[in-house]
Tab-separated table of C-alpha atoms and ligand atoms in Angstrom:
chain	number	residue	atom	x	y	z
A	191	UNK	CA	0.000	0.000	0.000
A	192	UNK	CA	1.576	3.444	-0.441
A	193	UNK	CA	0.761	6.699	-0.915
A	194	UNK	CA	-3.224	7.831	-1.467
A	195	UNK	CA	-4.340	10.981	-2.649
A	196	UNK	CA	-8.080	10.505	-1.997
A	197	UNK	CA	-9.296	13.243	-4.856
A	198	UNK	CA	-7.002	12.216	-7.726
A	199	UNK	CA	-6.376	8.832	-6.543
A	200	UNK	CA	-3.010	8.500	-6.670
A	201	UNK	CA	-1.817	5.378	-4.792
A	202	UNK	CA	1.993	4.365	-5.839
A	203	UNK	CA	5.095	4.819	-4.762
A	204	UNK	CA	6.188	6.080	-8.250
A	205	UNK	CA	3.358	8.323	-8.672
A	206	UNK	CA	4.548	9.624	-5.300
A	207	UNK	CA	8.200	10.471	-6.270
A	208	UNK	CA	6.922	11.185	-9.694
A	209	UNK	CA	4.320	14.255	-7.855
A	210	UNK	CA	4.747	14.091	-4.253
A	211	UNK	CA	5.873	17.701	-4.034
A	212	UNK	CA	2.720	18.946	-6.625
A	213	UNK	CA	0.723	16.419	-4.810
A	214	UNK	CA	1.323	17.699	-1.471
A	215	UNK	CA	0.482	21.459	-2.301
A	216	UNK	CA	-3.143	20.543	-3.461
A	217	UNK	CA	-4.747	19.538	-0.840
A	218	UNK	CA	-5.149	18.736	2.982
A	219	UNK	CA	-7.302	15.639	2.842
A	220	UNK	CA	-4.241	13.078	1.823
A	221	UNK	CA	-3.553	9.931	3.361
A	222	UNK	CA	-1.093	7.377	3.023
A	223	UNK	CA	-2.019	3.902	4.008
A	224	UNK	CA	0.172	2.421	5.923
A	225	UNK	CA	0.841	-1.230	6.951
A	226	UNK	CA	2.582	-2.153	10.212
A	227	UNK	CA	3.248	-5.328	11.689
A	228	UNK	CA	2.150	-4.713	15.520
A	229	UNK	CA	1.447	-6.875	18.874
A	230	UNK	CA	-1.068	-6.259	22.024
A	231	UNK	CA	0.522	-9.213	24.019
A	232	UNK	CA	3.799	-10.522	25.058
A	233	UNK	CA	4.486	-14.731	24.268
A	234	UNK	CA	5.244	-16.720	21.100
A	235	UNK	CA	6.168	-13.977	18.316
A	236	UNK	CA	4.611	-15.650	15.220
A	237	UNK	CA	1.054	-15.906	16.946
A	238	UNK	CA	1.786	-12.602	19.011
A	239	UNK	CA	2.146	-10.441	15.748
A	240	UNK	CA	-0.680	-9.444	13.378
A	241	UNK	CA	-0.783	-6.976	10.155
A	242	UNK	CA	-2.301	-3.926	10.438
A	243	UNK	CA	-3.630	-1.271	7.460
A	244	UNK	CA	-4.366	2.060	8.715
A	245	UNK	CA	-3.861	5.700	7.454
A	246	UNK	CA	-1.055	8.406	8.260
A	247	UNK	CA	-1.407	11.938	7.542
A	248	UNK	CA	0.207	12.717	4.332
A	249	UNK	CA	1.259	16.187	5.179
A	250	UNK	CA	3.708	16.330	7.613
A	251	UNK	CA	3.537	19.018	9.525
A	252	UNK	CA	5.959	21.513	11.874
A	253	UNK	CA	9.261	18.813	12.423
A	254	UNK	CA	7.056	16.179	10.982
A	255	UNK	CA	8.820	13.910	8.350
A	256	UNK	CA	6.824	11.312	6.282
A	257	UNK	CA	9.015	8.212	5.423
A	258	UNK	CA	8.561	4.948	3.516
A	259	UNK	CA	10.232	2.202	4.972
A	260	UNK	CA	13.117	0.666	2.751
A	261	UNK	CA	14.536	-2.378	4.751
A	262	UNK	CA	14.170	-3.335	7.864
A	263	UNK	CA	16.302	-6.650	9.385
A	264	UNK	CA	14.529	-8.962	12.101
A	265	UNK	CA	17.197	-9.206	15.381
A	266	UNK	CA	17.282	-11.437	17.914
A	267	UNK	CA	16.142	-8.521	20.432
A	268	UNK	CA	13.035	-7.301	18.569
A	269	UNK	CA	12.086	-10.978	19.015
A	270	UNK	CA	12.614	-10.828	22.889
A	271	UNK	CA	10.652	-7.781	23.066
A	272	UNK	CA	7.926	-9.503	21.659
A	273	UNK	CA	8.439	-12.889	23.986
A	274	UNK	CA	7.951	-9.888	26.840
A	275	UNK	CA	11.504	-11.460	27.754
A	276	UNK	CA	13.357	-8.046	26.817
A	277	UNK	CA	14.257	-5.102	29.547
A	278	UNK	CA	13.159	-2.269	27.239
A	279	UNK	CA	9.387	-2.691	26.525
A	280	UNK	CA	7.790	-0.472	24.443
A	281	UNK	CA	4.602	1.394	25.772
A	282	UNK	CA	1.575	-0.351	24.128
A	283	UNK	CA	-1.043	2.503	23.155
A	284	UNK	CA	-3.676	3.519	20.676
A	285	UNK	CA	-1.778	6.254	18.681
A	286	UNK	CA	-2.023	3.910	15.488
A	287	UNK	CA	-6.053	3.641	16.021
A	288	UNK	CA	-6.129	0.261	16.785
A	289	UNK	CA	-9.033	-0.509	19.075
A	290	UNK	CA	-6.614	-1.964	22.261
A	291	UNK	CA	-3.323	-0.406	22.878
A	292	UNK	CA	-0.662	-1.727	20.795
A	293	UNK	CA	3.037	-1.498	19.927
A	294	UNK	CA	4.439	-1.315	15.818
A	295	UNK	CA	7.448	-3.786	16.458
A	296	UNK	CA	10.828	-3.424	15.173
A	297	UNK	CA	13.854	-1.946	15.528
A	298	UNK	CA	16.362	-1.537	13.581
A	299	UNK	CA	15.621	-0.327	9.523
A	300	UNK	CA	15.795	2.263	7.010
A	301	UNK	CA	13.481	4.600	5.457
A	302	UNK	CA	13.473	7.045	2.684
A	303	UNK	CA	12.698	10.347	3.403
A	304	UNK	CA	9.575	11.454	1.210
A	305	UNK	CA	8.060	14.911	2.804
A	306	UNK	CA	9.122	17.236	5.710
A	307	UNK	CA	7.193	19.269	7.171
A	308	UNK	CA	7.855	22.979	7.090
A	309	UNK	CA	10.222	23.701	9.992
A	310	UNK	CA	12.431	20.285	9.376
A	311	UNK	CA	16.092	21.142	8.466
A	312	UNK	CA	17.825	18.151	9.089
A	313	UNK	CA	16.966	16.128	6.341
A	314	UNK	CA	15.136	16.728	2.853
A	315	UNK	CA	12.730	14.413	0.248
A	316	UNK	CA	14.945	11.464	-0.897
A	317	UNK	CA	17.341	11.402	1.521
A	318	UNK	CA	17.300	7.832	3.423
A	319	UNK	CA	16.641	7.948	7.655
A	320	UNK	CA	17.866	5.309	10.108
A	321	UNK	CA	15.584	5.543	13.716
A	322	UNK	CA	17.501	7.987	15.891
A	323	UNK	CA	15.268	6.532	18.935
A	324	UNK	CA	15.163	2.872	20.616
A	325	UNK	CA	11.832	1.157	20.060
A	326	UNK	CA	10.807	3.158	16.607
A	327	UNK	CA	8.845	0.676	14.845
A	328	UNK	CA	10.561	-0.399	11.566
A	329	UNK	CA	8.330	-3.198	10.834
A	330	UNK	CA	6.059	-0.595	9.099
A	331	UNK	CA	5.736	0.568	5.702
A	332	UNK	CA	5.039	4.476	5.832
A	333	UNK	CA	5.526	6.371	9.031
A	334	UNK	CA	5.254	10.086	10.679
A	335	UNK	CA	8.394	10.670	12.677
A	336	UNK	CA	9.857	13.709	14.481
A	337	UNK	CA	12.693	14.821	12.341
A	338	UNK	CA	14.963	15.235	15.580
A	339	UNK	CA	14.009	11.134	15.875
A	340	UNK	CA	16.002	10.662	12.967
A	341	UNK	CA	19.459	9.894	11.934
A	342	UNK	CA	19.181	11.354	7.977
A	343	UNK	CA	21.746	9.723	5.820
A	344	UNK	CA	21.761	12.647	3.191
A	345	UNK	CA	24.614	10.520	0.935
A	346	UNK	CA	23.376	7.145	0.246
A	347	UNK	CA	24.432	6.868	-3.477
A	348	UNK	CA	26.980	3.788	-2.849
A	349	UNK	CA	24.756	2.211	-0.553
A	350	UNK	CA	21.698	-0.896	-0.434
A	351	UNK	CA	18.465	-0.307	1.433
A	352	UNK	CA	19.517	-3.787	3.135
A	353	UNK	CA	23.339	-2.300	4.192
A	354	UNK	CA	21.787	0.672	5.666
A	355	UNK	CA	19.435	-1.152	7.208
A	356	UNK	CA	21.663	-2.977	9.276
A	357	UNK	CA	24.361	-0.888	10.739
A	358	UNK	CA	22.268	0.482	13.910
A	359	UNK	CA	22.603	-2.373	16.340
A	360	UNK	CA	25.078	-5.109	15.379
A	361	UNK	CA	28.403	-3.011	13.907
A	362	UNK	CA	28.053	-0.443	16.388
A	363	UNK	CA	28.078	-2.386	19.575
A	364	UNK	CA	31.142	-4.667	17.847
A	365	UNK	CA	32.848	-1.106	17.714
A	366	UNK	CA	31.926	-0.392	21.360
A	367	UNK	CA	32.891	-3.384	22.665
A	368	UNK	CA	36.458	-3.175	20.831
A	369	UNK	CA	37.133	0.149	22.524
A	370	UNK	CA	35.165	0.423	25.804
A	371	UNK	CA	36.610	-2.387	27.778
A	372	UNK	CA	40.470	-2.593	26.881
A	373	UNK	CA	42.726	-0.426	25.174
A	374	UNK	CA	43.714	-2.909	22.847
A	375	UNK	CA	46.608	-2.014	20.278
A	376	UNK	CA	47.804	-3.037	16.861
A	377	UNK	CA	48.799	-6.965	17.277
A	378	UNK	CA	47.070	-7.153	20.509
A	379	UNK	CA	44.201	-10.426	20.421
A	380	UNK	CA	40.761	-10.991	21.563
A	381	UNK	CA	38.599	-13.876	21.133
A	382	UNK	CA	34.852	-14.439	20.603
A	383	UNK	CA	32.146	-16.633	20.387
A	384	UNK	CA	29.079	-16.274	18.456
A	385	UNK	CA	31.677	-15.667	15.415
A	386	UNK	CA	29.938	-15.678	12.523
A	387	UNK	CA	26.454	-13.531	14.100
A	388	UNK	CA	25.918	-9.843	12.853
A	389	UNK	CA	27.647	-9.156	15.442
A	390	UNK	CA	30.495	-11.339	15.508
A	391	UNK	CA	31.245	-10.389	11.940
A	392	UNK	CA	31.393	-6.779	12.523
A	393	UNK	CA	33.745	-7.295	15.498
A	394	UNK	CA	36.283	-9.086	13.096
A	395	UNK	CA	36.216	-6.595	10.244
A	396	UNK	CA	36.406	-3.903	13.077
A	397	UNK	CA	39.270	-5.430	14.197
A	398	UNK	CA	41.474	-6.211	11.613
A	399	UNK	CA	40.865	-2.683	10.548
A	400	UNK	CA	42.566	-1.739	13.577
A	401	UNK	CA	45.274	-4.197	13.658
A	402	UNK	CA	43.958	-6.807	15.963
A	403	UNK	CA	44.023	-10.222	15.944
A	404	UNK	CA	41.484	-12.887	16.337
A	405	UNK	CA	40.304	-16.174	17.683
A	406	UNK	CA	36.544	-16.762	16.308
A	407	UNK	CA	34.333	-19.322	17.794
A	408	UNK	CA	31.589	-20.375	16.263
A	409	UNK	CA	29.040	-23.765	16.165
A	410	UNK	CA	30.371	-27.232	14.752
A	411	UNK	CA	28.512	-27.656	11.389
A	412	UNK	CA	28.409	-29.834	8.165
A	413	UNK	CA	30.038	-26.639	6.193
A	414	UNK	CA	32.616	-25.592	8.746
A	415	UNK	CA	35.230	-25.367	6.543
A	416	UNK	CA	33.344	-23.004	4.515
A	417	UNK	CA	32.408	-20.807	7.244
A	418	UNK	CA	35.973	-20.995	7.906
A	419	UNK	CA	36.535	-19.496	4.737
A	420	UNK	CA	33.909	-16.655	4.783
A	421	UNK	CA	35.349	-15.621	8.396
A	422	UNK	CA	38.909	-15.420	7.355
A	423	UNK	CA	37.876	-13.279	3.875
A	424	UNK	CA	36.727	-10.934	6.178
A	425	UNK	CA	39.452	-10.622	8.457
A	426	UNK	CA	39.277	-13.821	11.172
A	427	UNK	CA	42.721	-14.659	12.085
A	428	UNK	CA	41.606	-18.154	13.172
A	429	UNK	CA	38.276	-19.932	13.130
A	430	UNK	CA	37.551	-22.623	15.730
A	431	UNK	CA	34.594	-24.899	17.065
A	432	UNK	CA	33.026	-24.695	20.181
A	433	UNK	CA	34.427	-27.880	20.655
A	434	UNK	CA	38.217	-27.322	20.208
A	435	UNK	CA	37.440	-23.982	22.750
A	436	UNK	CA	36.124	-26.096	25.150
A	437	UNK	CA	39.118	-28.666	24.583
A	438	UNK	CA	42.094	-28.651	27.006
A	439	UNK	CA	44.355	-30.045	24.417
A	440	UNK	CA	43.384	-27.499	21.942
A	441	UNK	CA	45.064	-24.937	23.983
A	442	UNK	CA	48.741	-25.387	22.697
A	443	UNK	CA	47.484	-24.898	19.117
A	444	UNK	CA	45.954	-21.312	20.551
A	445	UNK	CA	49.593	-20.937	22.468
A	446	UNK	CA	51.278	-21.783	19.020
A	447	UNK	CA	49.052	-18.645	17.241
A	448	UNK	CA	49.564	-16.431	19.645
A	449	UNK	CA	53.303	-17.430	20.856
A	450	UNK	CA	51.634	-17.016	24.299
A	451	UNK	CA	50.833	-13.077	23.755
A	452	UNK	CA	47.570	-11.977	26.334
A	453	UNK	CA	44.412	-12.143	25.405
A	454	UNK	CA	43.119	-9.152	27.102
A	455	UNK	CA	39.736	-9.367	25.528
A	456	UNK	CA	36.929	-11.843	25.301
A	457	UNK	CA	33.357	-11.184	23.729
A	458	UNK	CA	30.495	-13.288	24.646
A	459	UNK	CA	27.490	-13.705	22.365
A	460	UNK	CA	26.730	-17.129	23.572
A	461	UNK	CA	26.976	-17.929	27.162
A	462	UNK	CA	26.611	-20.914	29.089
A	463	UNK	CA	29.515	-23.298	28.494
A	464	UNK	CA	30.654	-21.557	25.641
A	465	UNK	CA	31.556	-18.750	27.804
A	466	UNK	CA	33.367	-20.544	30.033
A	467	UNK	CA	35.387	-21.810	27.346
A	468	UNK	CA	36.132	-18.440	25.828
A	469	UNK	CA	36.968	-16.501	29.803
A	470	UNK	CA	39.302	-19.644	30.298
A	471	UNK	CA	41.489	-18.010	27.385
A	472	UNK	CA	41.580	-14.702	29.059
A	473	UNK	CA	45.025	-13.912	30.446
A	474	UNK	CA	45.873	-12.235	33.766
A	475	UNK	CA	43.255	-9.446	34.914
A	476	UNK	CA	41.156	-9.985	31.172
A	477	UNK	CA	37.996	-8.576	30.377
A	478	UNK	CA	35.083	-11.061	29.825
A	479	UNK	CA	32.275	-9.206	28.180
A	480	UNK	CA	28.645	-10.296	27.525
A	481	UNK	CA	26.030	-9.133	24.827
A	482	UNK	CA	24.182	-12.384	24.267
A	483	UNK	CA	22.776	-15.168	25.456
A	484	UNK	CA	21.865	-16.725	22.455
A	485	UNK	CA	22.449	-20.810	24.392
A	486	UNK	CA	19.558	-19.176	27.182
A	487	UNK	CA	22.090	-21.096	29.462
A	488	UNK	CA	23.747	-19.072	32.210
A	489	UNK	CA	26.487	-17.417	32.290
A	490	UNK	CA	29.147	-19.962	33.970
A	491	UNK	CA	32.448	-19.374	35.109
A	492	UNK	CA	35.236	-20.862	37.695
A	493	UNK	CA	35.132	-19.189	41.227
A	494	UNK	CA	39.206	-20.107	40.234
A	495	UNK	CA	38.609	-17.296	37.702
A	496	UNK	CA	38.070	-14.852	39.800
A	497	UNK	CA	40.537	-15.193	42.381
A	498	UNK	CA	43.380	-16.093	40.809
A	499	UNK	CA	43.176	-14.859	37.112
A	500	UNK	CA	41.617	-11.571	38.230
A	501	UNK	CA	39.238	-12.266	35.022
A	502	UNK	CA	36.754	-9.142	35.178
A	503	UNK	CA	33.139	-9.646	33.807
A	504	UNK	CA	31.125	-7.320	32.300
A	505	UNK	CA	27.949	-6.835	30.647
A	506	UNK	CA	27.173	-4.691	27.753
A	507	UNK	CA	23.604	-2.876	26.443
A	508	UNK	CA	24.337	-0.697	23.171
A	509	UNK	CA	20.626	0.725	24.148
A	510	UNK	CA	22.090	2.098	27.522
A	511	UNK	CA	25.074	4.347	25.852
A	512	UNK	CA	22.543	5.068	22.894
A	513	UNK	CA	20.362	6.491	26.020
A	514	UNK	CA	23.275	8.814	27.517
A	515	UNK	CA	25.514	9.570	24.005
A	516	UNK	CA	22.572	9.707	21.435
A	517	UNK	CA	24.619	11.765	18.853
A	518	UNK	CA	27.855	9.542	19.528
A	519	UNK	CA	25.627	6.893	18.301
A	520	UNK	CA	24.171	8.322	14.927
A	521	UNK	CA	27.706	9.533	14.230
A	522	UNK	CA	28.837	5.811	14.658
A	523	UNK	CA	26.161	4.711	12.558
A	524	UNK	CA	27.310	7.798	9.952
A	525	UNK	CA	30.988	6.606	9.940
A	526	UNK	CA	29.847	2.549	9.498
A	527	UNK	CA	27.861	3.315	6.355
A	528	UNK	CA	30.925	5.574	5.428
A	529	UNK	CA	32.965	2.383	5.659
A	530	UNK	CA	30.304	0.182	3.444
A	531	UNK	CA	30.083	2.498	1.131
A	532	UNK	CA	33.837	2.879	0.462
A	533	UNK	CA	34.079	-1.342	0.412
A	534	UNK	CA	35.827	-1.647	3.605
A	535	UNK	CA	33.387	-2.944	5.620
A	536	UNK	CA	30.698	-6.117	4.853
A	537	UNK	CA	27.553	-6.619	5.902
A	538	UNK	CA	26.724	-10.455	6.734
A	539	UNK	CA	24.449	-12.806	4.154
A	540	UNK	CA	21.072	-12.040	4.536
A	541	UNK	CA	17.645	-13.282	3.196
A	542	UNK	CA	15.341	-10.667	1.776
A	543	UNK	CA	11.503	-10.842	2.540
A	544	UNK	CA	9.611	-8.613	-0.050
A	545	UNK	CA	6.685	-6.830	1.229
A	546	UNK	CA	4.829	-5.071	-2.027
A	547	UNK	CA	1.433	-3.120	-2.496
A	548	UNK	CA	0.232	-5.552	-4.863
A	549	UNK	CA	-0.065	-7.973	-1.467
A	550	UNK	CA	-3.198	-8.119	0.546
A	551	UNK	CA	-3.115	-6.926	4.319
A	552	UNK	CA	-2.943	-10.991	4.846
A	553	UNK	CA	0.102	-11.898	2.668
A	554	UNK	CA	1.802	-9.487	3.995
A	555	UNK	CA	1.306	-10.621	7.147
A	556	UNK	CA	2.404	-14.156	6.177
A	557	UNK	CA	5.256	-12.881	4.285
A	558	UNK	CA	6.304	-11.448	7.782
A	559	UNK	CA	5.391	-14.662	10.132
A	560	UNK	CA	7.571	-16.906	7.650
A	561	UNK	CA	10.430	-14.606	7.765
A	562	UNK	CA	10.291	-14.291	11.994
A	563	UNK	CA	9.608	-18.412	11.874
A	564	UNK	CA	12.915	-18.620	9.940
A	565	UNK	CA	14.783	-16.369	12.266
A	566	UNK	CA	13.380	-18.701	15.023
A	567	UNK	CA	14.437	-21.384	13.643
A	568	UNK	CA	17.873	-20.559	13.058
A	569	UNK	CA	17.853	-19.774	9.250
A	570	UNK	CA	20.356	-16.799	9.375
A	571	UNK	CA	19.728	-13.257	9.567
A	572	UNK	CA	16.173	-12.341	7.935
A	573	UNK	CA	14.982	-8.520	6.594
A	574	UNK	CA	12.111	-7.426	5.392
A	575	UNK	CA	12.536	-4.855	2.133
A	576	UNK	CA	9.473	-2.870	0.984
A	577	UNK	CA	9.608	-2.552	-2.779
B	832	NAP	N1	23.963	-6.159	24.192
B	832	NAP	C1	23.769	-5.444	23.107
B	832	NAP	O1	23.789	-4.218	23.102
B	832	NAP	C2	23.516	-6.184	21.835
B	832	NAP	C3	23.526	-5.514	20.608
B	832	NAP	C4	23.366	-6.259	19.438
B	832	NAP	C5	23.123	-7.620	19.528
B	832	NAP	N2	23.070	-8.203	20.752
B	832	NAP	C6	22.852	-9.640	20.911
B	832	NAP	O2	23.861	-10.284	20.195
B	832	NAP	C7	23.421	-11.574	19.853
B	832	NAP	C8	23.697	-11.786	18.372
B	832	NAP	O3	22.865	-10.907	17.627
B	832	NAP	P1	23.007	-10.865	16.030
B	832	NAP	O4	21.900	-10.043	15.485
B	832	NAP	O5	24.403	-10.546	15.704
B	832	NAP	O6	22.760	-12.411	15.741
B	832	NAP	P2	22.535	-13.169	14.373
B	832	NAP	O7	23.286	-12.506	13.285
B	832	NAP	O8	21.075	-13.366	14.224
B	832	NAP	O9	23.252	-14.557	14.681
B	832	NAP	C9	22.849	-15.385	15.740
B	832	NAP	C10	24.080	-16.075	16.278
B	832	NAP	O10	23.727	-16.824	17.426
B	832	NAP	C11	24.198	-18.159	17.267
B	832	NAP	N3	23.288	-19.055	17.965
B	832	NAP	C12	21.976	-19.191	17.764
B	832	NAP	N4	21.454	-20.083	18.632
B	832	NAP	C13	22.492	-20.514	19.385
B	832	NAP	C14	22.613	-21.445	20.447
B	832	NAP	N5	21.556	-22.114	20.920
B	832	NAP	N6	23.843	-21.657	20.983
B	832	NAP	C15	24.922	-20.990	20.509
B	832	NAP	N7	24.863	-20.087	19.521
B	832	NAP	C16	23.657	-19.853	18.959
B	832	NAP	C17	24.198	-18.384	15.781
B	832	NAP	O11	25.053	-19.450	15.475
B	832	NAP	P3	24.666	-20.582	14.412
B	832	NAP	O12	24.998	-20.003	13.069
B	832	NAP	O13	25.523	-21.705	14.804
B	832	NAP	O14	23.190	-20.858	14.581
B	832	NAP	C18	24.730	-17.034	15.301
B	832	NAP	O15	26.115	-16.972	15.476
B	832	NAP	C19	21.945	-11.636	20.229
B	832	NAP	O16	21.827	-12.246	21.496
B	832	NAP	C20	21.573	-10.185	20.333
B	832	NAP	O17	20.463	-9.952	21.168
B	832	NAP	C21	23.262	-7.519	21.889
């Protein structure tokens, strides 16, 4: 569904960027339909989330900014939120006029920037906008926003909708965690599990940019050796399983990498025994920090640990410093899609979901639930690109 000038009946995106300007200085009783995918109720995502077709305003007003959504990724989190398992929970309410209060899911995404309203100066038609504000609702196809919610990307010209899409969450806590915890140097090593997530990836292409080197856990599968592969192209010094982390033996091959340097650094996407394994690599006084829990086991380590390798544990929320350093963040996010856009920086495979007008308000619900079942059932990283 897109954009629906009631008198002339206009109702495409292309008739939009064809007109949108002479459109808009008609008339006052525009609307865009918009879809969203939204939830009333926290517990099992695919039967919590339903589609929902309403109308926007099409004249944004004051620091209004009317945007069409481009791509949006589904993340592990945004699927927490919805389990009601998540510490951030957005407010549910009625401000998209659905009968109960509700909440438009999704986090992370991009959107195109199609009208401002007339005291906007941050951003202008056609540039793209990344969600300057935890809890935004990206699973939505047109939106109002506050222009000060936004992070405008004014030059996109090198970039994908799915690339932009992307860079919010994952790359920039990989580039927090690399320089909030230990002031690592060229040379220096750190090791992670959870290798080859969003995540993960980012953290090795981060650090090889920087000169650091790095041990990469990640799950025993039928195509290790491939994974293997992909990791090292983008910068993995060495790939191993959870298995030969776990593995005493194993350690005298790490010893033999490293020629015994510290590893000052460990990052924890996994917990449960796989951070055990990972903190046990840590040298003297090292820094064991958790992001993830993707195992749901605990977080286990030796009491030895502690006391007599000084190992320090930490957690880390990219939502808290996005809280206290909000234009820190969207000039993170700026220098990331700086990075793509010159070729220096990858993001990881993805699978595209298309959401189109010619769909009905059901299929593109469905289109959704099969994408979120996928990402629940471990199919890789899933996003959802409005065409
Ligand atoms: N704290 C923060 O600020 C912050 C910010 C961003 C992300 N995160 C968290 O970081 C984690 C990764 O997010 P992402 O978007 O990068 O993930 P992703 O790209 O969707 O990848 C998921 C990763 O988790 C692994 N995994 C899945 N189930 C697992 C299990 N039962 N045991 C061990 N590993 C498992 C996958 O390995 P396989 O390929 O083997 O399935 C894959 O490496 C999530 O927990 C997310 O919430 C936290």
């Amino acid at each position: 569904m897109g954009y629906i000038g009631y008198r002339i009946g206009l109702s495409t995106k292309a008739a939009l960027r064809q007109t949108g300007r002479q459109v808009g200085s008609l008339s006052r009783s525009y609307a865009t339909t918009s879809r969203a995918i939204i939830y009333s109720q926290y517990g099992e995502p695919v039967d919590m989330v339903r589609p929902y077709e309403h109308q926007i305003e099409s004249e944004p007003k004051d620091n209004q900014v009317l945007l069409r959504l481009l791509a949006a990724p589904i993340n592990p989190a945004d699927i927490n939120q919805i389990q009601g398992v998540y510490p951030r929970r957005p407010a549910f309410t009625t401000k998209l006029g659905t009968s109960e209060p509700t909440v438009a899911a999704g986090n992370e995404g991009v959107f195109e920037v199609v009208k401002t309203g007339s005291k906007v100066t941050n951003c202008k038609p056609g540039d793209w906008a990344l969600p300057g504000v935890s809890d935004f609702g990206t699973w939505r196809t047109w939106a109002i926003a506050e222009s000060a919610d936004l992070n405008p990307i004014t030059e996109h010209s090198n970039l994908t909708p799915v690339q932009a899409a992307m860079v919010s969450v994952n790359p920039t806590t990989a580039f927090q965690m690399l320089r909030e915890f230990v002031d690592l140097k060229p040379g220096d090593w750190f090791i992670q599990n959870g290798a080859n997530s969003a995540v993960g990836r980012a953290a090795i292409q981060i650090g090889r940019m920087r000169g650091l080197r790095s041990i990469n856990v990640v799950r025993d599968r039928p195509d290790f050796d491939a994974m293997k592969e992909e990791l090292t192209s983008l910068g993995a010094d060495h790939v191993i399983t959870e298995e030969q982390a776990a593995s005493r033996e194993f350690q005298s091959t790490i010893d033999s990498w490293t020629q015994k340097a510290p590893i000052q650094l460990a990052l924890n996407c996994v917990g449960g025994k796989s951070a055990t394994s990972i903190s046990r690599k840590l040298a003297f006084g090292g820094h064991l920090v958790t992001y993830g829990a993707m195992s749901k086991k605990p977080l286990t380590m030796g009491n030895g640990q502690f006391i007599f390798q000084n190992i320090h544990a930490h957690g880390y929320w990219l939502s808290e410093w996005a809280r206290q350093h909000p234009e820190d963040k969207k000039k993170l996010e700026r220098d990331i899609l700086k990075l793509i856009s010159e070729g220096k920086f990858k993001t990881g495979p993805v699978t595209t979901n298309k959401w189109t007008d010619g769909q009905t308000e059901e299929e593109f619900g469905e289109t959704f639930k099969k994408a979120m079942q996928a990402s629940l059932d471990g199919s890789g990283k899933q996003v959802m690109v409005y065409e």
